[in-house]
Each structure stands twice: as C-alpha cells, then as structure tokens.
Tab-separated table of C-alpha atoms in Angstrom:
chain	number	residue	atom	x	y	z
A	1	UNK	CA	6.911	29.446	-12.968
A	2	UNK	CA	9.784	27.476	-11.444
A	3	UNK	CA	9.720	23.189	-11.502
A	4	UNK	CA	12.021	21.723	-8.702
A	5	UNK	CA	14.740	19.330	-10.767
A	6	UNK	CA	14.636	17.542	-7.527
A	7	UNK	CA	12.234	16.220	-4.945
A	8	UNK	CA	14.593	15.968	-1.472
A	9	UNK	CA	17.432	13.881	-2.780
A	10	UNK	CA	15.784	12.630	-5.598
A	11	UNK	CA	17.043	14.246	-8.859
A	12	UNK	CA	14.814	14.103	-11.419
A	13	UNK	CA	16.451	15.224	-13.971
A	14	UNK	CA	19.193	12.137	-13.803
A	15	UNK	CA	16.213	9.753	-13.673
A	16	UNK	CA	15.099	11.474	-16.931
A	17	UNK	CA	17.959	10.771	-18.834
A	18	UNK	CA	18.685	7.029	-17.310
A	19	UNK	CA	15.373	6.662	-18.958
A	20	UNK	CA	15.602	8.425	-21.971
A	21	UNK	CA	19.024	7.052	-22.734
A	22	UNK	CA	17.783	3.146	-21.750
A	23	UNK	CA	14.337	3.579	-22.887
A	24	UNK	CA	13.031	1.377	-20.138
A	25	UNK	CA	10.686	2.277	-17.612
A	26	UNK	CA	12.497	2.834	-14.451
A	27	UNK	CA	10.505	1.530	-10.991
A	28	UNK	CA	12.466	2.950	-7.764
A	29	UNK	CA	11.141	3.310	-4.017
A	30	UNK	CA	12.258	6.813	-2.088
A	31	UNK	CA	11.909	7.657	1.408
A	32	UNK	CA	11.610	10.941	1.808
A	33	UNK	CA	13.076	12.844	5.361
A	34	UNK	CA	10.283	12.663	6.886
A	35	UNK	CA	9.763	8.794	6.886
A	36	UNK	CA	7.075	9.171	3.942
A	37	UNK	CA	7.770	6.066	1.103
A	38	UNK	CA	7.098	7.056	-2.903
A	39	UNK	CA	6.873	4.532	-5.898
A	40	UNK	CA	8.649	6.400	-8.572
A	41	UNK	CA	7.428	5.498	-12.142
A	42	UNK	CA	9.413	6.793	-15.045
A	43	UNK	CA	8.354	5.908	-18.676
A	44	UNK	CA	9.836	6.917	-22.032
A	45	UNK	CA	7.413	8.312	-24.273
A	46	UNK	CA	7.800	9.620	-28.445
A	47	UNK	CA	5.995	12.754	-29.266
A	48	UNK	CA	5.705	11.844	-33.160
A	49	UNK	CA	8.565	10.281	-34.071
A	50	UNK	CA	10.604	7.218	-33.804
A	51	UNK	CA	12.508	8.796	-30.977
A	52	UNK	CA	11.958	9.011	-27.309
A	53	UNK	CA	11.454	13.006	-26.682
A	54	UNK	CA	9.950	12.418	-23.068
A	55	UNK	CA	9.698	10.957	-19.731
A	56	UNK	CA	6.298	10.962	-17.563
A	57	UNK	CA	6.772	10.661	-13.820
A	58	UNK	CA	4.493	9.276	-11.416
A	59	UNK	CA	5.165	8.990	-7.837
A	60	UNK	CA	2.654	7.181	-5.695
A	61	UNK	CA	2.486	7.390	-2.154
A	62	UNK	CA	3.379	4.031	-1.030
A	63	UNK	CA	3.866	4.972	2.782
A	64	UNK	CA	1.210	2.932	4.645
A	65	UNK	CA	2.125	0.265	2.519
A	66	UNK	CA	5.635	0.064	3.589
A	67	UNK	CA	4.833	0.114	7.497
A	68	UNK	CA	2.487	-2.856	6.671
A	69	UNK	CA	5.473	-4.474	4.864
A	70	UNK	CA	8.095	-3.381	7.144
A	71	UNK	CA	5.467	-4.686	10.281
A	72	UNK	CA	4.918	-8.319	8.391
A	73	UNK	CA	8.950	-8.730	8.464
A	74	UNK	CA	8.773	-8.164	11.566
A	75	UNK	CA	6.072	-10.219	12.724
A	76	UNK	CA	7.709	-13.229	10.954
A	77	UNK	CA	11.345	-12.694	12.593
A	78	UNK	CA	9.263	-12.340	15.996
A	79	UNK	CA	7.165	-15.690	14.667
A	80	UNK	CA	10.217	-17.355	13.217
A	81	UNK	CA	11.752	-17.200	16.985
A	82	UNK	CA	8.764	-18.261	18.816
A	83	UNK	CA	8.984	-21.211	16.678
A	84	UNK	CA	12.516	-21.883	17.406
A	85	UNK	CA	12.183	-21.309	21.213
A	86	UNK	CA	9.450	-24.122	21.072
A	87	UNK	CA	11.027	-26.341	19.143
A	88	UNK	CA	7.763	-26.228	16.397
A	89	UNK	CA	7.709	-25.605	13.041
A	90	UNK	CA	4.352	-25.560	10.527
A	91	UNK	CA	4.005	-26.927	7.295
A	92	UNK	CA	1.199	-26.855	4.717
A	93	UNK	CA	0.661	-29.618	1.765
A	94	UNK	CA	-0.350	-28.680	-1.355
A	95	UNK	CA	-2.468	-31.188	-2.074
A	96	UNK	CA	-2.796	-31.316	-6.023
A	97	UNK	CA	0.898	-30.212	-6.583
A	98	UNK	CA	2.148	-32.295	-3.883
A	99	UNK	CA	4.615	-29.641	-2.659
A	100	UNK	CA	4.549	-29.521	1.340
A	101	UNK	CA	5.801	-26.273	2.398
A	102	UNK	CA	7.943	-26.304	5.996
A	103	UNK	CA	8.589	-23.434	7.942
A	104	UNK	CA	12.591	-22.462	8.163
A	105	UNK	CA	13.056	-24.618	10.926
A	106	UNK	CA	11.510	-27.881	10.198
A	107	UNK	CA	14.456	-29.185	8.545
A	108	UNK	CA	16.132	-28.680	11.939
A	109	UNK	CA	13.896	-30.724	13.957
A	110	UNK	CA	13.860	-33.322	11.170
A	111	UNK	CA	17.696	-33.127	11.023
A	112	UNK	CA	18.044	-32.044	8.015
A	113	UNK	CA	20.456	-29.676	6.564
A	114	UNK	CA	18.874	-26.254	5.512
A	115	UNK	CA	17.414	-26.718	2.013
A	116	UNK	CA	17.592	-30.661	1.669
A	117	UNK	CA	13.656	-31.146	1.999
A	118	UNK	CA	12.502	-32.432	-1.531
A	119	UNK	CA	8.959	-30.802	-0.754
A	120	UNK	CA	6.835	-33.633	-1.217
A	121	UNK	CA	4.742	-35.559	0.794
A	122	UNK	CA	6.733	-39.279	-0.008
A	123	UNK	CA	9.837	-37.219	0.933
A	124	UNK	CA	8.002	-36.473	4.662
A	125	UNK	CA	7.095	-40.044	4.483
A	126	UNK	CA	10.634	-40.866	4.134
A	127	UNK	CA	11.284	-39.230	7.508
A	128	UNK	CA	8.705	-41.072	9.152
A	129	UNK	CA	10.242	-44.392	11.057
A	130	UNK	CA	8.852	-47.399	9.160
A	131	UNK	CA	6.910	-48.901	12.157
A	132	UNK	CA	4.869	-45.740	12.239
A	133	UNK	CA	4.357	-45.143	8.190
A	134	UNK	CA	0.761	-46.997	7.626
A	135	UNK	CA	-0.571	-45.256	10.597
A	136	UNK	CA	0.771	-41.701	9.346
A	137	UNK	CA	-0.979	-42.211	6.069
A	138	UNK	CA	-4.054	-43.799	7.370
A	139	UNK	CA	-4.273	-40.461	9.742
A	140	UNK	CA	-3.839	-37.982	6.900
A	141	UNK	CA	-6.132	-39.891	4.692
A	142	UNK	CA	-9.091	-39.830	7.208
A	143	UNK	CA	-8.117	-36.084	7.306
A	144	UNK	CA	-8.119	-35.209	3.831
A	145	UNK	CA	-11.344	-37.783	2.572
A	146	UNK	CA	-13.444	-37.435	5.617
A	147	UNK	CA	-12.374	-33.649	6.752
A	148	UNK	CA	-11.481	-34.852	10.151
A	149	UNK	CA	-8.800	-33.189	12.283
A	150	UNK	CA	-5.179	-34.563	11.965
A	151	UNK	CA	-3.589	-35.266	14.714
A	152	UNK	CA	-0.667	-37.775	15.348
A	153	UNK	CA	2.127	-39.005	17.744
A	154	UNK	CA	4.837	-40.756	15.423
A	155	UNK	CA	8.425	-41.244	15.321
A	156	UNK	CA	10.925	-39.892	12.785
A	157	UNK	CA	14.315	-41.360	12.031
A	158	UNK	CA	16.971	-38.513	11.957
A	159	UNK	CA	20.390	-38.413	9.257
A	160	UNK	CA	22.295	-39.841	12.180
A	161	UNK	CA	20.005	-42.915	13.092
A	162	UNK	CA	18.615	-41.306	16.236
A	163	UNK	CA	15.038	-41.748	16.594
A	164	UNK	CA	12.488	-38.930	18.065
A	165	UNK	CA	8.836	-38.597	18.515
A	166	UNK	CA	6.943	-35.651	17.362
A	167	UNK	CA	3.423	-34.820	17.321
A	168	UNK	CA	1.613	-33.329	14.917
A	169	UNK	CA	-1.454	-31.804	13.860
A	170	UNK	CA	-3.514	-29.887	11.646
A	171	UNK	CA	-6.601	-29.349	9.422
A	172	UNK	CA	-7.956	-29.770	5.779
C-alpha cells in the first residue's frame, strides 16, 4: 500500500524530522484548500532505546472551531467600533484582586494615553474630580454590600485640567 508523504501542502515527512531532530512536540494549525482547519500534533517517541526512532501524528479537525474564533474577532472589532461611535466604553472590577479591567477605549474618554491605566480601583478614583469622590464610593459601596444597581452621574478631571461628566452604571 502507498502512504501520502503529504497531506495538500503539508509535508509530513519535514515535520517528522523537525521533530525527530528537536525532540519536541511540534503544535501547528493547517488550512486545507477547501477552507477545512487541522491541529497538527507531532510527538517524538523511542521504540526501546534512548533514542527517538518515531514520530506519531495526530491531526484534529479544528474547523468549526476556527469560524467560532474567527466570528468572536469579528464580533469584537464590530463591538470595539460601536463603542467608539458612542463614545462608551465598559469596565469590570475585580473585586478581590482589585484589578478593574477597561475596554480599549476607556483610556480615551478618560484622557489617558493608551496603556497608562494602573488597573485599580484608587487609580479610577484618581480620575474622579474631588467634589464628586465620597459620592462615587458611597454609590459603589451600596452596590457591592447591598447588591443594588450602580448607577452614577460624576465628573472626571482629564490630563489637561478639563473637566467632563460621565455617567455610569452597572451591576454586582
């Protein structure tokens, strides 16, 4: 009987010896010609001795997860815009690790440059104008200790000094 050395462009017989000669498992995604996706799993493997004398192949079908994946990115490019367009952003605290997590553009509306959030809910504070800081807190403790809905006009104090209201609002 005759084994393919290749499956469409994939050549097996080079992934063999990339294998054999690193002795690493090798994890590759194909797409085949007809739009089908494959995990490729190639592992080194001795036959009795102290050398590796063997590869084992596996490829899983991993189509109908890439449309999901390839539908998700873009969902959040199509979300990501709305946002923009709107001038919104969401953010979620984690509450015990005290890491609040903004949406790309958040830092935008806050004036910030992209990546100078610290994350945590003092650095949010920070953001808030003074005036309005007691009545921030107060609002997202009644949320948090007595599960009530948060929701909040306030005013922020931008980089530049300029002052803005935004509203917020949210849920334990």
């Amino acid at each position: 009987s005759h084994i393919s050395h290749k499956l469409g462009d994939i050549d097996l017989v080079a992934i063999a010896r990339d294998v054999l000669k690193k002795e690493t498992i090798q994890e590759e995604e194909y797409e085949t010609e007809n739009g089908c996706w494959y995990l490729l799993r190639a592992l080194p493997y001795r036959i009795a001795s102290d050398v590796y004398s063997g590869v084992v192949m596996v490829f899983i079908d991993i189509t109908a997860l890439k449309k999901t994946e390839i539908d998700l990115q873009k969902s959040q490019v199509r979300y990501l815009l709305a946002q923009r367009s709107a001038r919104i952003g969401t953010w979620e605290w984690d509450i015990p690790g005290n890491q609040v997590y903004w949406s790309n553009n958040i830092e935008e509306l806050f004036g910030l440059a992209e990546g100078t959030f610290g994350g945590t809910f003092e650095d949010f504070l920070d953001l808030v104008h003074p005036e309005d800081g007691k009545k921030v807190e107060k609002a997202v403790r009644a949320s948090v200790e007595k599960d009530k809905p948060y929701s909040i006009e306030h005013r922020i104090i931008l980089p530049d000094g300029k002052v803005l209201w935004m509203f917020e609002n949210g849920e334990v």
